[in-house]
Amino acid sequence: MVDQLEARRGGLSCPEGPLTRIANAEHESGGGGTDHPPRPGAVGMLLATGEVVLTATGRMTSPFPPVRLGTSRAVTSTVRAAAAWLLHNAAEEALARGNLFARRQFLLALRSPRQADTDSAECFLFTPRDNMPTGQVACPTVRPRPLHSEHP
């Protein structure tokens, strides 16, 4: 990531990475996504500054925070703002669904978000309920062996 920024400053061509795609998406959409009606959100989709998307239940998110890629500090700030945006919108979605447990978890994660927190928030926001993991175990249950043998 830092190499890509250094390559930009030096005028070298850099491979297209996730930050380049975000900048291109912002440039193509004119910097804000308010011109078009909100599109359905998806896990892993790229958003531009100010873009509003629909959650899996059809609710609109708040506008995406500004995307700044000028310096390493600006990139870090953008990543933190995107994580806070995901967690805040996931908490609001959980409240709308009546899931107070998930809401509390997302609000607690706002203090110091980890990758797992943002991944679960993104999944909660944009994965339809029919595709959510159900908690079923992948392997069949194992029957416990008897403690005492039946034969003396």
Backbone as CSV, one residue per row, in Angstrom:
resi,resn,N_x,N_y,N_z,CA_x,CA_y,CA_z,C_x,C_y,C_z
1,MET,0.839,-1.183,0.000,0.000,0.000,0.000,0.882,1.244,0.000
2,VAL,1.870,1.286,0.871,2.750,2.443,0.918,3.568,2.509,-0.366
3,ASP,3.959,1.332,-0.909,4.716,1.314,-2.155,3.920,1.946,-3.289
4,GLN,2.606,1.687,-3.319,1.766,2.269,-4.360,1.731,3.783,-4.234
5,LEU,1.647,4.280,-3.000,1.627,5.726,-2.802,2.959,6.346,-3.192
6,GLU,4.054,5.690,-2.826,5.373,6.198,-3.193,5.538,6.189,-4.709
7,ALA,5.026,5.157,-5.369,5.130,5.078,-6.822,4.354,6.217,-7.471
8,ARG,3.216,6.578,-6.887,2.439,7.692,-7.429,3.202,9.003,-7.298
9,ARG,3.811,9.210,-6.148,4.550,10.452,-5.927,5.726,10.569,-6.883
10,GLY,6.403,9.445,-7.135,7.565,9.460,-8.008,7.204,9.420,-9.480
11,GLY,5.934,9.317,-9.807,5.514,9.289,-11.191,5.625,7.914,-11.823
12,LEU,5.936,6.897,-11.041,6.034,5.551,-11.582,4.644,4.962,-11.729
13,SER,4.504,4.032,-12.642,3.204,3.372,-12.760,3.131,2.306,-11.679
14,CYS,1.991,2.200,-11.043,1.846,1.230,-9.974,0.734,0.260,-10.339
15,PRO,0.815,-0.979,-9.859,-0.241,-1.939,-10.149,-1.542,-1.498,-9.500
16,GLU,-2.638,-1.885,-10.118,-3.931,-1.470,-9.585,-4.254,-2.312,-8.362
17,GLY,-4.323,-1.676,-7.233,-4.664,-2.336,-5.987,-6.002,-1.830,-5.502
18,PRO,-6.418,-2.233,-4.287,-7.722,-1.813,-3.782,-7.848,-0.308,-3.633
19,LEU,-6.770,0.378,-3.223,-6.866,1.825,-3.050,-6.989,2.534,-4.391
20,THR,-6.325,2.012,-5.408,-6.443,2.597,-6.739,-7.864,2.425,-7.256
21,ARG,-8.447,1.254,-7.011,-9.824,1.018,-7.464,-10.794,1.935,-6.738
22,ILE,-10.561,2.213,-5.451,-11.432,3.133,-4.711,-11.331,4.524,-5.313
23,ALA,-10.111,4.966,-5.587,-9.932,6.296,-6.171,-10.581,6.380,-7.547
24,ASN,-10.448,5.321,-8.347,-11.072,5.319,-9.668,-12.586,5.310,-9.563
25,ALA,-13.137,4.562,-8.609,-14.592,4.533,-8.431,-15.093,5.906,-8.022
26,GLU,-14.333,6.591,-7.170,-14.727,7.933,-6.750,-14.660,8.899,-7.926
27,HIS,-13.622,8.770,-8.730,-13.457,9.666,-9.877,-14.576,9.445,-10.892
28,GLU,-14.921,8.179,-11.172,-15.952,7.871,-12.161,-17.329,8.316,-11.709
29,SER,-17.583,8.274,-10.401,-18.912,8.650,-9.921,-19.013,10.145,-9.642
30,GLY,-17.948,10.885,-9.867,-17.992,12.327,-9.656,-17.750,12.727,-8.222
31,GLY,-17.240,11.813,-7.392,-16.903,12.164,-6.022,-18.027,11.940,-5.037
32,GLY,-19.245,11.837,-5.465,-20.349,11.590,-4.550,-21.397,10.767,-5.231
33,GLY,-22.006,9.873,-4.493,-22.977,8.979,-5.086,-24.398,9.463,-4.940
34,THR,-24.630,10.750,-4.802,-25.974,11.248,-4.560,-26.762,11.464,-5.844
35,ASP,-26.115,11.377,-7.029,-26.809,11.614,-8.284,-27.731,10.457,-8.656
36,HIS,-27.386,9.268,-8.250,-28.113,8.069,-8.640,-28.889,7.521,-7.451
37,PRO,-29.962,6.758,-7.723,-30.653,6.118,-6.601,-29.727,5.087,-5.955
38,PRO,-29.899,4.829,-4.672,-29.004,3.884,-3.989,-29.090,2.493,-4.614
39,ARG,-27.932,1.876,-4.759,-27.893,0.515,-5.280,-27.755,-0.446,-4.109
40,PRO,-28.140,-1.695,-4.288,-27.984,-2.661,-3.195,-26.510,-2.873,-2.866
41,GLY,-26.203,-2.901,-1.593,-24.832,-3.132,-1.165,-24.479,-4.604,-1.259
42,ALA,-23.197,-4.889,-1.316,-22.709,-6.262,-1.371,-21.402,-6.338,-0.595
43,VAL,-21.108,-7.517,-0.098,-19.857,-7.722,0.626,-18.702,-7.540,-0.350
44,GLY,-17.756,-6.687,0.005,-16.579,-6.461,-0.815,-16.726,-5.391,-1.878
45,MET,-17.867,-4.718,-1.938,-18.042,-3.700,-2.980,-17.263,-2.442,-2.633
46,LEU,-16.893,-1.697,-3.655,-16.153,-0.452,-3.471,-17.127,0.711,-3.481
47,LEU,-16.956,1.629,-2.542,-17.845,2.777,-2.430,-17.064,4.067,-2.611
48,ALA,-17.735,5.062,-3.164,-17.129,6.374,-3.360,-17.542,7.292,-2.218
49,THR,-16.882,8.407,-2.097,-17.206,9.397,-1.078,-18.664,9.823,-1.208
50,GLY,-19.398,9.762,-0.108,-20.783,10.214,-0.083,-21.787,9.236,-0.649
51,GLU,-21.351,8.074,-1.103,-22.276,7.111,-1.704,-23.148,6.466,-0.633
52,VAL,-24.418,6.277,-0.969,-25.385,5.632,-0.085,-25.820,4.342,-0.763
53,VAL,-25.823,3.236,-0.016,-26.245,1.946,-0.560,-27.356,1.378,0.301
54,LEU,-28.004,0.343,-0.214,-29.080,-0.324,0.515,-28.529,-1.544,1.245
55,THR,-29.023,-1.768,2.452,-28.623,-2.950,3.211,-29.418,-4.150,2.704
56,ALA,-29.157,-5.311,3.284,-29.849,-6.532,2.874,-31.349,-6.449,3.144
57,THR,-31.750,-5.626,4.120,-33.175,-5.491,4.431,-33.818,-4.323,3.700
58,GLY,-33.042,-3.601,2.885,-33.599,-2.506,2.099,-33.466,-1.128,2.727
59,ARG,-32.833,-1.028,3.890,-32.621,0.280,4.518,-31.440,0.985,3.860
60,MET,-31.463,2.318,3.876,-30.359,3.093,3.307,-29.302,3.345,4.379
61,THR,-28.045,3.245,3.982,-26.948,3.546,4.899,-26.717,5.048,4.933
62,SER,-25.894,5.474,5.858,-25.459,6.875,5.857,-24.436,7.044,4.728
63,PRO,-24.157,8.272,4.307,-23.175,8.474,3.233,-21.785,7.967,3.636
64,PHE,-21.097,7.364,2.675,-19.752,6.844,2.914,-18.810,8.011,3.208
65,PRO,-17.880,7.847,4.136,-16.974,8.956,4.500,-16.032,9.326,3.353
66,PRO,-15.401,10.498,3.456,-14.477,10.941,2.398,-13.310,9.975,2.220
67,VAL,-12.969,9.718,0.968,-11.832,8.858,0.640,-10.656,9.760,0.288
68,ARG,-9.601,9.689,1.118,-8.399,10.500,0.883,-7.209,9.560,0.753
69,LEU,-6.440,9.719,-0.300,-5.319,8.822,-0.564,-3.999,9.556,-0.745
70,GLY,-3.936,10.812,-0.370,-2.745,11.621,-0.634,-1.496,11.187,0.098
71,THR,-1.612,10.897,1.383,-0.444,10.514,2.183,-0.763,9.244,2.943
72,SER,0.247,8.692,3.572,0.051,7.482,4.370,-0.911,7.753,5.526
73,ARG,-0.789,8.924,6.124,-1.674,9.299,7.225,-3.121,9.436,6.739
74,ALA,-3.314,9.980,5.552,-4.657,10.130,4.992,-5.278,8.771,4.700
75,VAL,-4.472,7.835,4.223,-4.970,6.486,3.951,-5.396,5.821,5.251
76,THR,-4.582,5.951,6.291,-4.927,5.381,7.595,-6.217,5.988,8.122
77,SER,-6.369,7.278,7.974,-7.584,7.963,8.399,-8.796,7.468,7.617
78,THR,-8.631,7.241,6.325,-9.723,6.742,5.488,-10.137,5.341,5.914
79,VAL,-9.157,4.487,6.194,-9.462,3.117,6.622,-10.206,3.134,7.953
80,ARG,-9.767,3.973,8.887,-10.450,4.076,10.187,-11.868,4.610,10.029
81,ALA,-12.043,5.608,9.169,-13.373,6.175,8.945,-14.295,5.150,8.295
82,ALA,-13.769,4.344,7.378,-14.579,3.309,6.730,-14.991,2.238,7.740
83,ALA,-14.087,1.867,8.647,-14.418,0.884,9.681,-15.494,1.431,10.612
84,ALA,-15.361,2.689,11.013,-16.374,3.306,11.880,-17.711,3.399,11.155
85,TRP,-17.683,3.711,9.863,-18.911,3.785,9.064,-19.609,2.424,9.036
86,LEU,-18.843,1.356,8.795,-19.422,0.010,8.768,-20.040,-0.349,10.114
87,LEU,-19.295,-0.129,11.191,-19.780,-0.518,12.517,-20.990,0.308,12.942
88,HIS,-20.974,1.602,12.658,-22.113,2.448,13.018,-23.367,2.030,12.245
89,ASN,-23.229,1.791,10.948,-24.384,1.377,10.149,-24.870,-0.015,10.541
90,ALA,-23.955,-0.908,10.908,-24.351,-2.237,11.369,-25.105,-2.140,12.692
91,ALA,-24.684,-1.236,13.581,-25.395,-1.044,14.852,-26.804,-0.511,14.603
92,GLU,-26.942,0.428,13.669,-28.270,0.960,13.335,-29.147,-0.113,12.693
93,GLU,-28.552,-0.941,11.852,-29.297,-2.036,11.212,-29.747,-3.048,12.266
94,ALA,-28.871,-3.355,13.216,-29.231,-4.292,14.281,-30.380,-3.738,15.116
95,LEU,-30.368,-2.441,15.389,-31.459,-1.816,16.135,-32.762,-1.911,15.349
96,ALA,-32.698,-1.678,14.051,-33.899,-1.768,13.216,-34.440,-3.193,13.163
97,ARG,-33.555,-4.178,13.227,-33.984,-5.585,13.217,-34.407,-6.059,14.600
98,GLY,-34.144,-5.266,15.621,-34.481,-5.667,16.982,-33.440,-6.570,17.613
99,ASN,-32.251,-6.605,17.076,-31.174,-7.450,17.571,-30.267,-6.608,18.468
100,LEU,-30.646,-6.494,19.737,-29.898,-5.643,20.660,-28.531,-6.219,21.022
101,PHE,-28.403,-7.543,20.979,-27.112,-8.163,21.268,-26.080,-7.763,20.210
102,ALA,-26.447,-7.900,18.940,-25.519,-7.536,17.861,-25.222,-6.042,17.901
103,ARG,-26.229,-5.233,18.213,-26.022,-3.786,18.281,-24.970,-3.444,19.329
104,ARG,-25.070,-4.077,20.490,-24.102,-3.815,21.555,-22.688,-4.220,21.120
105,GLN,-22.575,-5.347,20.427,-21.258,-5.798,19.970,-20.642,-4.814,18.972
106,PHE,-21.464,-4.313,18.051,-20.947,-3.361,17.063,-20.550,-2.040,17.724
107,LEU,-21.332,-1.586,18.692,-20.998,-0.332,19.372,-19.727,-0.475,20.208
108,LEU,-19.542,-1.628,20.846,-18.316,-1.857,21.616,-17.095,-1.919,20.703
109,ALA,-17.275,-2.453,19.509,-16.156,-2.574,18.569,-15.721,-1.222,18.019
110,LEU,-16.561,-0.199,18.152,-16.199,1.133,17.656,-14.970,1.704,18.363
111,ARG,-14.719,1.277,19.603,-13.587,1.815,20.367,-12.259,1.498,19.697
112,SER,-12.069,0.245,19.352,-10.852,-0.146,18.624,-11.218,-1.297,17.691
113,PRO,-11.693,-0.961,16.500,-12.159,-2.004,15.576,-11.022,-2.880,15.067
114,ARG,-11.321,-4.158,14.962,-10.388,-5.123,14.389,-10.962,-5.585,13.055
115,GLN,-10.156,-6.298,12.295,-10.593,-6.772,10.982,-11.826,-7.665,11.109
116,ALA,-11.863,-8.514,12.130,-13.015,-9.399,12.320,-14.285,-8.599,12.599
117,ASP,-14.164,-7.486,13.316,-15.327,-6.643,13.606,-15.894,-6.031,12.329
118,THR,-15.020,-5.503,11.484,-15.507,-4.884,10.252,-16.038,-5.931,9.282
119,ASP,-15.422,-7.114,9.262,-15.921,-8.183,8.395,-17.310,-8.636,8.824
120,SER,-17.515,-8.792,10.132,-18.835,-9.223,10.598,-19.873,-8.125,10.398
121,ALA,-19.472,-6.862,10.538,-20.404,-5.760,10.287,-20.813,-5.731,8.822
122,GLU,-19.853,-5.929,7.931,-20.149,-5.946,6.497,-21.070,-7.109,6.148
123,CYS,-20.812,-8.265,6.732,-21.666,-9.434,6.505,-23.067,-9.182,7.044
124,PHE,-23.168,-8.578,8.224,-24.462,-8.289,8.840,-25.260,-7.309,7.987
125,LEU,-24.584,-6.321,7.422,-25.266,-5.297,6.624,-25.740,-5.806,5.272
126,PHE,-24.911,-6.579,4.582,-25.157,-6.834,3.171,-25.470,-8.277,2.795
127,THR,-25.457,-9.213,3.734,-25.785,-10.595,3.411,-27.246,-10.852,3.742
128,PRO,-28.037,-11.328,2.758,-29.440,-11.639,3.056,-29.538,-12.713,4.128
129,ARG,-30.605,-12.670,4.888,-30.757,-13.610,6.008,-30.760,-15.059,5.557
130,ASP,-31.279,-15.365,4.347,-31.305,-16.769,3.914,-29.897,-17.299,3.662
131,ASN,-28.930,-16.422,3.401,-27.560,-16.859,3.137,-26.656,-16.767,4.363
132,MET,-27.189,-16.331,5.498,-26.377,-16.203,6.707,-26.054,-17.586,7.262
133,PRO,-24.874,-17.748,7.841,-24.548,-19.022,8.485,-25.525,-19.297,9.622
134,THR,-25.938,-20.543,9.742,-26.954,-20.888,10.733,-26.375,-21.439,12.016
135,GLY,-25.083,-21.626,12.075,-24.479,-22.165,13.282,-24.469,-23.683,13.301
136,GLN,-24.854,-24.306,12.187,-24.831,-25.759,12.137,-23.392,-26.240,12.016
137,VAL,-23.118,-27.348,12.658,-21.782,-27.918,12.627,-21.584,-28.623,11.292
138,ALA,-20.416,-28.455,10.703,-20.154,-29.039,9.391,-20.058,-30.560,9.444
139,CYS,-19.580,-31.101,10.559,-19.462,-32.554,10.652,-20.578,-33.097,11.546
140,PRO,-20.986,-34.338,11.330,-22.046,-34.899,12.169,-21.572,-35.035,13.611
141,THR,-22.526,-35.051,14.516,-22.165,-35.164,15.929,-21.580,-36.542,16.210
142,VAL,-20.635,-36.566,17.096,-19.978,-37.810,17.476,-20.651,-38.321,18.732
143,ARG,-20.992,-39.591,18.720,-21.616,-40.178,19.909,-20.530,-40.486,20.931
144,PRO,-20.769,-40.106,22.179,-19.748,-40.379,23.196,-19.630,-41.874,23.480
145,ARG,-18.441,-42.286,23.779,-18.213,-43.689,24.119,-18.645,-43.921,25.558
146,PRO,-19.154,-45.073,25.849,-19.528,-45.357,27.241,-18.277,-45.376,28.126
147,LEU,-18.450,-44.904,29.355,-17.325,-44.867,30.284,-16.929,-46.253,30.762
148,HIS,-17.916,-47.106,30.937,-17.647,-48.463,31.412,-18.034,-49.438,30.321
149,SER,-17.233,-50.441,30.183,-17.590,-51.448,29.182,-18.751,-52.271,29.710
150,GLU,-19.562,-52.741,28.806,-20.736,-53.517,29.217,-20.351,-54.926,29.629
151,HIS,-19.189,-55.380,29.209,-18.747,-56.726,29.558,-17.782,-56.650,30.731
152,PRO,-18.021,-57.467,31.771,-17.122,-57.425,32.929,-15.791,-58.034,32.699
